[in-house]
Short mmCIF file of C-alpha atoms and ligand atoms in Angstrom, two decimals:
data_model
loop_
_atom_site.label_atom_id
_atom_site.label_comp_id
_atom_site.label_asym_id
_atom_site.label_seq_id
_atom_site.Cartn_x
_atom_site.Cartn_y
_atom_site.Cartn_z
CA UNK A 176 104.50 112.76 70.62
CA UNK A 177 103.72 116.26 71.80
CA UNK A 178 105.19 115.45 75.66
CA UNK A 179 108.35 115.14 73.45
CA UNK A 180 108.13 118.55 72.30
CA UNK A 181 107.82 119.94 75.98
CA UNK A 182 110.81 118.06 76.78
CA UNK A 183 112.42 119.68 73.89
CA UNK A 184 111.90 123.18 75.19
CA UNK A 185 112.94 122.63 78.70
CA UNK A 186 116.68 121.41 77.37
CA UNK A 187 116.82 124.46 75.03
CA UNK A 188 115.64 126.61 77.71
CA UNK A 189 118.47 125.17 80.48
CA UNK A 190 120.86 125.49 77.14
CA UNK A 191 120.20 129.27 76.93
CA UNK A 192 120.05 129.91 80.30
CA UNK A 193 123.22 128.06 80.84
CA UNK A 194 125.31 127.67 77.59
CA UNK A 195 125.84 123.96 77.39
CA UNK A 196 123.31 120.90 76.88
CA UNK A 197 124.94 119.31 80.22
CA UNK A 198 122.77 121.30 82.63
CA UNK A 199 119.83 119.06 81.65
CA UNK A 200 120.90 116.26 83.00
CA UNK A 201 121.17 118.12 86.90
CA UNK A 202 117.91 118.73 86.41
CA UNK A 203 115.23 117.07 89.53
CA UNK A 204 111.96 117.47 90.49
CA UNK A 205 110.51 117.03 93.71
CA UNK A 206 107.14 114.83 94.25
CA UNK A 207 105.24 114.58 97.62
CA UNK A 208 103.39 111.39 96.80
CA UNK A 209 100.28 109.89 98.41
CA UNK A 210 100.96 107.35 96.24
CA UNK A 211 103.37 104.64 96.74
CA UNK A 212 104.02 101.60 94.89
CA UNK A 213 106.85 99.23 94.44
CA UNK A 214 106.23 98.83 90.62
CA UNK A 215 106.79 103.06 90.86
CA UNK A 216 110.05 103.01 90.16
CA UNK A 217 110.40 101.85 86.73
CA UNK A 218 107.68 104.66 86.30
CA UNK A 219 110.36 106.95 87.39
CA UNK A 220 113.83 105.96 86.11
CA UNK A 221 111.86 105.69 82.43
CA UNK A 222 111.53 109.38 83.04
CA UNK A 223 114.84 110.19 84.11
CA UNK A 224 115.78 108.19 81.15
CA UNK A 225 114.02 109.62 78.52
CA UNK A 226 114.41 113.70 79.97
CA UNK A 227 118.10 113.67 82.41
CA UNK A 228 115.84 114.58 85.25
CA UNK A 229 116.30 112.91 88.42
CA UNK A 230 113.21 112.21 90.53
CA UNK A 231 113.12 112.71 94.06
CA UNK A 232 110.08 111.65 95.95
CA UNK A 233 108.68 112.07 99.47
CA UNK A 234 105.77 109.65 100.56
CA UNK A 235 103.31 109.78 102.87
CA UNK A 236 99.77 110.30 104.00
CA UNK A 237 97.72 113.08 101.84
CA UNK A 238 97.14 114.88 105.03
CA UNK A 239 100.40 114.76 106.42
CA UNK A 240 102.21 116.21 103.04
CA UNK A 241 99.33 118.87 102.25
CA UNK A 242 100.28 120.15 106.30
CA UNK A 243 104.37 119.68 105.63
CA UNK A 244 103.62 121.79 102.54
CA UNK A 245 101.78 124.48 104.81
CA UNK A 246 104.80 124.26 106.86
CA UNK A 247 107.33 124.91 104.40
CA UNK A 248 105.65 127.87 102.45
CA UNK A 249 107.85 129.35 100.19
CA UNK A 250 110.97 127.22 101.38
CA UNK A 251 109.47 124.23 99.92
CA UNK A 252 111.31 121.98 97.61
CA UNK A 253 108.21 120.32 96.67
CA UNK A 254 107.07 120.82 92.68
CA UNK A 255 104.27 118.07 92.73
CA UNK A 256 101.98 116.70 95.16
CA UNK A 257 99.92 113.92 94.27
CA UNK A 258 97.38 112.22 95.61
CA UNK A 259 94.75 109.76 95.27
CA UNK A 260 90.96 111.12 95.25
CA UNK A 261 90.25 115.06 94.35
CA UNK A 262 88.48 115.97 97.31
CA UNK A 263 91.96 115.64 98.89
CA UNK A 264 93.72 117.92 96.20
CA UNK A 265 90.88 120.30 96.40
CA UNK A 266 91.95 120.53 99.83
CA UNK A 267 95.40 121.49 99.11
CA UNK A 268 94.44 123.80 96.11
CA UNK A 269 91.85 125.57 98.28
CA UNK A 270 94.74 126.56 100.72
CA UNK A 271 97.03 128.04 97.62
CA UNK A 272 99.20 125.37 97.72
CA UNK A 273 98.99 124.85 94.00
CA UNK A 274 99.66 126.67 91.06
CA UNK A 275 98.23 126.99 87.38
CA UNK A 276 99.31 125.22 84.58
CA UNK A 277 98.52 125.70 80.97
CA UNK A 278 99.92 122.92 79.26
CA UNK A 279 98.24 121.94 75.51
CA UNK A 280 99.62 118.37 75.94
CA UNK A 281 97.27 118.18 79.73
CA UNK A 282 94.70 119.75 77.98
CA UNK A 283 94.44 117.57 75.06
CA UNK A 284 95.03 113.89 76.84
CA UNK A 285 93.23 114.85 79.89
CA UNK A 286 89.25 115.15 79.76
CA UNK A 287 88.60 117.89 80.68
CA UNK A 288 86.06 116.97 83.48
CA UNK A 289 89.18 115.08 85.13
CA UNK A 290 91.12 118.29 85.81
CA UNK A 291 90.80 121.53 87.16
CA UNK A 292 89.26 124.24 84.95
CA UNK A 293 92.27 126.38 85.83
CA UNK A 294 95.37 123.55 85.47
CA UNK A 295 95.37 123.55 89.53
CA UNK A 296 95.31 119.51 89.24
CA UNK A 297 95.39 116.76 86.82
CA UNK A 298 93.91 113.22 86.85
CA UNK A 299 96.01 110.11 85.37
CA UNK A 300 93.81 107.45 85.88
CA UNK A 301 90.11 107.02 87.20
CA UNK A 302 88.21 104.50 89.68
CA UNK A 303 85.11 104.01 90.00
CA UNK A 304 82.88 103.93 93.38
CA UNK A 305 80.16 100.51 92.62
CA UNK A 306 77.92 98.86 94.06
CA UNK A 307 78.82 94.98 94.81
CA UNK A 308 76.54 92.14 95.96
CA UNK A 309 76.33 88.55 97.02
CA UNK A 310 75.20 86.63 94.06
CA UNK A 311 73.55 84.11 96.23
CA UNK A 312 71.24 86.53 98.27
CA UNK A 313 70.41 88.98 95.72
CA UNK A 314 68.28 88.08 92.43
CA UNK A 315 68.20 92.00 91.52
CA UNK A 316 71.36 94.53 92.92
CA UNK A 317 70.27 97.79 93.13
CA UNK A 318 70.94 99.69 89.36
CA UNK A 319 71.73 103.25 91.12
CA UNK A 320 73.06 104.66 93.99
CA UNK A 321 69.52 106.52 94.65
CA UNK A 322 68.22 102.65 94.99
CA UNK A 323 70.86 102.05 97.85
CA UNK A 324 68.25 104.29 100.12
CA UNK A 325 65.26 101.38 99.18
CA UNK A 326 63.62 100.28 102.11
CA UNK A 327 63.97 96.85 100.59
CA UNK A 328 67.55 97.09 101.57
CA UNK A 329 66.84 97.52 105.29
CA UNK A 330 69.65 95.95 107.11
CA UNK A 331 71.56 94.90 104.10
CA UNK A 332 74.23 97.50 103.35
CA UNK A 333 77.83 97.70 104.10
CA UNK A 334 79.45 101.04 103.76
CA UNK A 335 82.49 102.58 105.14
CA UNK A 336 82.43 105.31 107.30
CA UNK A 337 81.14 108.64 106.07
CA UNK A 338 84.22 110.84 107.22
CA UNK A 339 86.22 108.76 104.15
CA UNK A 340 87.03 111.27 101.00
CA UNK A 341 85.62 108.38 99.02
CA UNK A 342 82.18 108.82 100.51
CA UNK A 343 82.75 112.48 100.94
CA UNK A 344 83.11 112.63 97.28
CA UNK A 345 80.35 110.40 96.02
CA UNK A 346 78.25 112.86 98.46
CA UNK A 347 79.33 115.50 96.56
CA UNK A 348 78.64 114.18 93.51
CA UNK A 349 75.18 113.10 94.53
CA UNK A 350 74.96 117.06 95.84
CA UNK A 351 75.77 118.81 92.47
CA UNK A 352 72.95 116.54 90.53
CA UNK A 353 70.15 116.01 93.04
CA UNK A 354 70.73 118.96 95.22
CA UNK A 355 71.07 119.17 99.07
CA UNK A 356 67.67 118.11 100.13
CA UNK A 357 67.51 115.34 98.23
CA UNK A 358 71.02 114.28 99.00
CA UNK A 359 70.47 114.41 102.62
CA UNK A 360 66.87 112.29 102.44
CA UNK A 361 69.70 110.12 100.30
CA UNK A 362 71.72 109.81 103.29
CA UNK A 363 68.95 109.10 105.97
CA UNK A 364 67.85 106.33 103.71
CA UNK A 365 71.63 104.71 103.16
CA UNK A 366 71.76 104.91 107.17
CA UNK A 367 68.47 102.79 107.99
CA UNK A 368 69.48 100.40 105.52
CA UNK A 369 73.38 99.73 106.69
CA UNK A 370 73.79 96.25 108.17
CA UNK A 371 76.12 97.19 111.24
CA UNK A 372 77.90 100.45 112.10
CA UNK A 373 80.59 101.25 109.56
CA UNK A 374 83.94 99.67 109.94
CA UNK A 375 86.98 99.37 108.08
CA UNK A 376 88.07 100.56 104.73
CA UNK A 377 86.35 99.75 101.18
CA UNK A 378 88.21 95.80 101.31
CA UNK A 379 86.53 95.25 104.42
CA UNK A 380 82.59 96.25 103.00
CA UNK A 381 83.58 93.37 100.31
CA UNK A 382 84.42 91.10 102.84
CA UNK A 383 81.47 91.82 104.58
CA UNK A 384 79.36 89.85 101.56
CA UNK A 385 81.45 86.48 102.02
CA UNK A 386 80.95 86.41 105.53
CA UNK A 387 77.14 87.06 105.00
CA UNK A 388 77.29 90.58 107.24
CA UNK A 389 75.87 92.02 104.60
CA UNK A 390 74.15 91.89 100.78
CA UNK A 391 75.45 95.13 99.65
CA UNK A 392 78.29 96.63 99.27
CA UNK A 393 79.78 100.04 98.58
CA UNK A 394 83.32 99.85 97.45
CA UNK A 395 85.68 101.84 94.87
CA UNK A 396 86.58 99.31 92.00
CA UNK A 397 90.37 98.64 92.54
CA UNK A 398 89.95 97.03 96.12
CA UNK A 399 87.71 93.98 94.09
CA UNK A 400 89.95 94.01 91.31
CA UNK A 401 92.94 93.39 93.36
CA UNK A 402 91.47 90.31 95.40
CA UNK A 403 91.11 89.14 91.33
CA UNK A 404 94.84 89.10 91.58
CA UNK A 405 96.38 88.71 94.30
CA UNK A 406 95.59 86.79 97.96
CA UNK A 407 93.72 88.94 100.09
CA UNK A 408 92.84 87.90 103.26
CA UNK A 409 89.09 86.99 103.25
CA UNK A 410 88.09 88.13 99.88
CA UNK A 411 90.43 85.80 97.28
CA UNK A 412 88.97 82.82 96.36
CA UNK A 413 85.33 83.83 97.33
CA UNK A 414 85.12 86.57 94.45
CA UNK A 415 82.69 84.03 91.81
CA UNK A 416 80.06 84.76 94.39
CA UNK A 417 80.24 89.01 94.42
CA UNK A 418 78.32 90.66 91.51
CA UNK A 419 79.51 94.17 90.52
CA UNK A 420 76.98 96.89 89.59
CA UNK A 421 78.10 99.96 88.00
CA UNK A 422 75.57 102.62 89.26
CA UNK A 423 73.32 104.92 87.28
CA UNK A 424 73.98 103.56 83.41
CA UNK A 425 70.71 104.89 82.30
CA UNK A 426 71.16 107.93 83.90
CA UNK A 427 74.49 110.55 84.76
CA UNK A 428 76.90 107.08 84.66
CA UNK A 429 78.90 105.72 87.68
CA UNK A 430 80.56 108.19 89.89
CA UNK A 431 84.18 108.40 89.36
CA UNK A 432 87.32 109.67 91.10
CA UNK A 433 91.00 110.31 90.27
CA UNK A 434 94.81 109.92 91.33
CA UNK A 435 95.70 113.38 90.74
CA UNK A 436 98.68 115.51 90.81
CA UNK A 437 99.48 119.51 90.60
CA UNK A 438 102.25 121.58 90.58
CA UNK A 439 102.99 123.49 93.98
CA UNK A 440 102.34 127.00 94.50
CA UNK A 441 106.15 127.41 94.87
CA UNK A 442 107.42 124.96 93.15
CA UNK A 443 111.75 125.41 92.32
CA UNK A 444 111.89 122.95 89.25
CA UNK A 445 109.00 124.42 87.46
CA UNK A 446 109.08 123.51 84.04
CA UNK A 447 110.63 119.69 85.33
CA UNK A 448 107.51 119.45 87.10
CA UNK A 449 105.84 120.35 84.21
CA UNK A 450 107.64 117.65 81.65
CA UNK A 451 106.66 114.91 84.54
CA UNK A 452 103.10 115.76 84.10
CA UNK A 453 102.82 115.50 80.45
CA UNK A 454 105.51 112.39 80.81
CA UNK A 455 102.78 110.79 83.01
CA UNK A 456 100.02 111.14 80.08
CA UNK A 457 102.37 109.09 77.20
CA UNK A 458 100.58 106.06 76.42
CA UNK A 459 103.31 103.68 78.32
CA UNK A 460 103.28 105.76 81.69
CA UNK A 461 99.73 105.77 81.17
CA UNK A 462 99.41 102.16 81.01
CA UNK A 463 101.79 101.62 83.87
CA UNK A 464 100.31 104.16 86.28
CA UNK A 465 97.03 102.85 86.04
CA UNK A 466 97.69 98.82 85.72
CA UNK A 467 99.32 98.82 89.07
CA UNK A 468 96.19 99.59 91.27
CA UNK A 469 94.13 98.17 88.87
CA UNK A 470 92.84 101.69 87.43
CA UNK A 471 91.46 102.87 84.19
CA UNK A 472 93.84 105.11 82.22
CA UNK A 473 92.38 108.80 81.28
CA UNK A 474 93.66 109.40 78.28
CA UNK A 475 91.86 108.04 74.83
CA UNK A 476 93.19 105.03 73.58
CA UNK A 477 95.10 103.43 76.16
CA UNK A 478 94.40 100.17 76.85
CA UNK A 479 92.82 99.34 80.44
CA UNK A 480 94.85 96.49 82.26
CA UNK A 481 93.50 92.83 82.27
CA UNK A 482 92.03 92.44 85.69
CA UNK A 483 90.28 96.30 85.63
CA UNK A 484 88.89 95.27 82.36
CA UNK A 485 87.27 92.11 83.24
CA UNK A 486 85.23 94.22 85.17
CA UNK A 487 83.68 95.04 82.47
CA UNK A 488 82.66 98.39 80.58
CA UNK A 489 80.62 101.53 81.68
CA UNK A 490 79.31 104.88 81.64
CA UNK A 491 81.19 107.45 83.85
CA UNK A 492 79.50 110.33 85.00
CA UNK A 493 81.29 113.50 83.88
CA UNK A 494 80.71 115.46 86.21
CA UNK A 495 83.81 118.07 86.88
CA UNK A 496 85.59 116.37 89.60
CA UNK A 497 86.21 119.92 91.14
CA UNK A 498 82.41 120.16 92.07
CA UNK A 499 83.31 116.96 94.38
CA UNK A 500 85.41 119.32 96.51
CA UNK A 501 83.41 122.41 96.19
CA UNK A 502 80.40 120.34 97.33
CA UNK A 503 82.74 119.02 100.19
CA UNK A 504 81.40 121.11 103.22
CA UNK A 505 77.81 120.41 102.33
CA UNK A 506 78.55 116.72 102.22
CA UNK A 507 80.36 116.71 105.24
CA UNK A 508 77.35 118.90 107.16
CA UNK A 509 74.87 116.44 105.88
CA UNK A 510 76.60 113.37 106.83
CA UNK A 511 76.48 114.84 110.31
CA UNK A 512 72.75 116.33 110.29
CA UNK A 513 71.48 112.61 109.69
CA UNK A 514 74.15 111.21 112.19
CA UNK A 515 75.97 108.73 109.45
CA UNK A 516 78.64 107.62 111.69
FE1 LIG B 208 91.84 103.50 98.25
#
């Protein structure tokens, strides 16, 4: 496997530099991580396993380690951030807190819509943003997320609040293929039809359909999946009754978004942070990484997890994912112009 390869080259590189093999194993690297799972550790030690390099991770809130990284500047230990959604790593990239990498193995596993044209950021597994719907009070669910805007859905919709990176994102996306003006007559039209004021995360708009709130829903795919497999509140249980709709088949394919990681602008355990990346496209990391929030992997051939498959199959729009946060400003300004709370 080519990650094998890389792996290769960083011992013989620590065996130059230092004369013996041994040096690999003191090798680390340093992840601020967005991202936090229990089932993350096996992730992890298979790594340190398979390469000698321990991992050390911080977690937190995106915003929280994109502002410790600020902090630290060119003190900090930090090789990877990684974070879920790439408006958010935009963010960080856009304040030169990331560096390039041109790896072959990223390059070849990754599509290339799903990372940075430059190597600034990577995505390891996708989600998609769809449209739900209560089986029982709608005979036909809107087909795209234009339709969401119908008049015939006047009073009907449940959607989070705009300020979320997941709506930010869609808005973006909706910005680089319609253009501004029609995005923002998009957005007037979503705000007429939403049932109450928007409350709650993307669990809560679901919820919103069994308790009759609402029709509609907007919610990213993993939130449904996991009430397919575990007991959440309000949601498990009721799930026969919620239709999924995977926007815009006939037309750009469903909007999609990324956990993604990139290697810091200042980063000490360079090529480490390097060998994690391509570690975290093999097909078992792959596999793993996405299964445990009920993602789709990225990388051809990998087989998508039970529950995220029984969602069924679709067309994702390919759209580079950088656009998302270019487009982020103008999203943001026309969420406020129409008042979307
Ligand atoms: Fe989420």
């Amino acid at each position: 496997m080519r990650y094998q390869t890389s792996l290769l080259n960083l011992g013989v590189t620590a065996m130059l530099t230092l004369g013996t093999a041994i040096p690999v194993l003191a090798q680390e690297v340093n992840i601020y991580s967005s991202r936090h799972y229990d089932t993350d550790e096996k992730l992890y030690s298979d790594f340190t396993d398979a390469t000698g390099i321990e991992v050390n991770r911080i977690e937190g809130e995106a915003d929280e380690l994109i502002a410790r990284l600020r902090a630290e500047g060119a003190n900090s230990p930090a090789d990877i951030l990684l974070t879920v959604d790439a408006g958010r790593i935009w963010l960080a990239d856009r304040e030169g807190l990331l560096q390039p990498v041109s790896s072959e193995v990223l390059n070849e596993r990754i599509p290339e819509h799903l990372r940075h044209p430059d190597g600034h950021w990577f995505g390891f597994s996708t989600r998609a943003r769809t449209i739900f719907y209560a089986k029982d009070r709608v005979d036909n669910p809107p087909l795209t997320y234009a339709a969401l805007a119908d008049p015939e859905w006047e009073g009907r919709l449940c959607v989070r609040s705009a300020s979320n990176i997941y709506n930010l994102s869609l808005m973006g996306a909706i910005i680089a293929h319609e253009g501004p003006d029609a995005a923002k007559t998009w957005a007037e039209g979503v705000l007429a039809n939403l049932a109450r004021p928007p409350e709650g995360g993307d669990t809560d708009q679901l919820r919103g359909l069994v308790s009759g709130v609402c029709d509609v829903a907007l919610s990213n795919t993993y939130y449904f999946a996991r009430a397919l497999d575990q007991d959440i509140d309000g949601l498990t249980g009721s799930t026969d009754g919620i239709g999924i709709v995977f926007p815009d088949q006939d037309g750009n394919g469903t909007h999609v978004n990324i956990a993604a990681a990139g290697v810091t602008a200042n980063a000490p355990n360079r090529d480490a942070a390097v060998a994690f990346l391509e570690y975290l496209t093999s097909p078992s990391a792959q596999e793993f990484f996405a299964n445990q929030n009920y993602e789709f992997p990225v990388v051809e051939g990998v087989e998508t997890g039970p529950v995220a498959a029984s969602l069924g199959d679709f067309k994702s729009d390919t759209l580079n994912l950088n656009a998302l946060g270019e487009n982020q400003p103008d999203a943001q300004r026309i969420f406020n112009e129409v008042g979307f709370p």
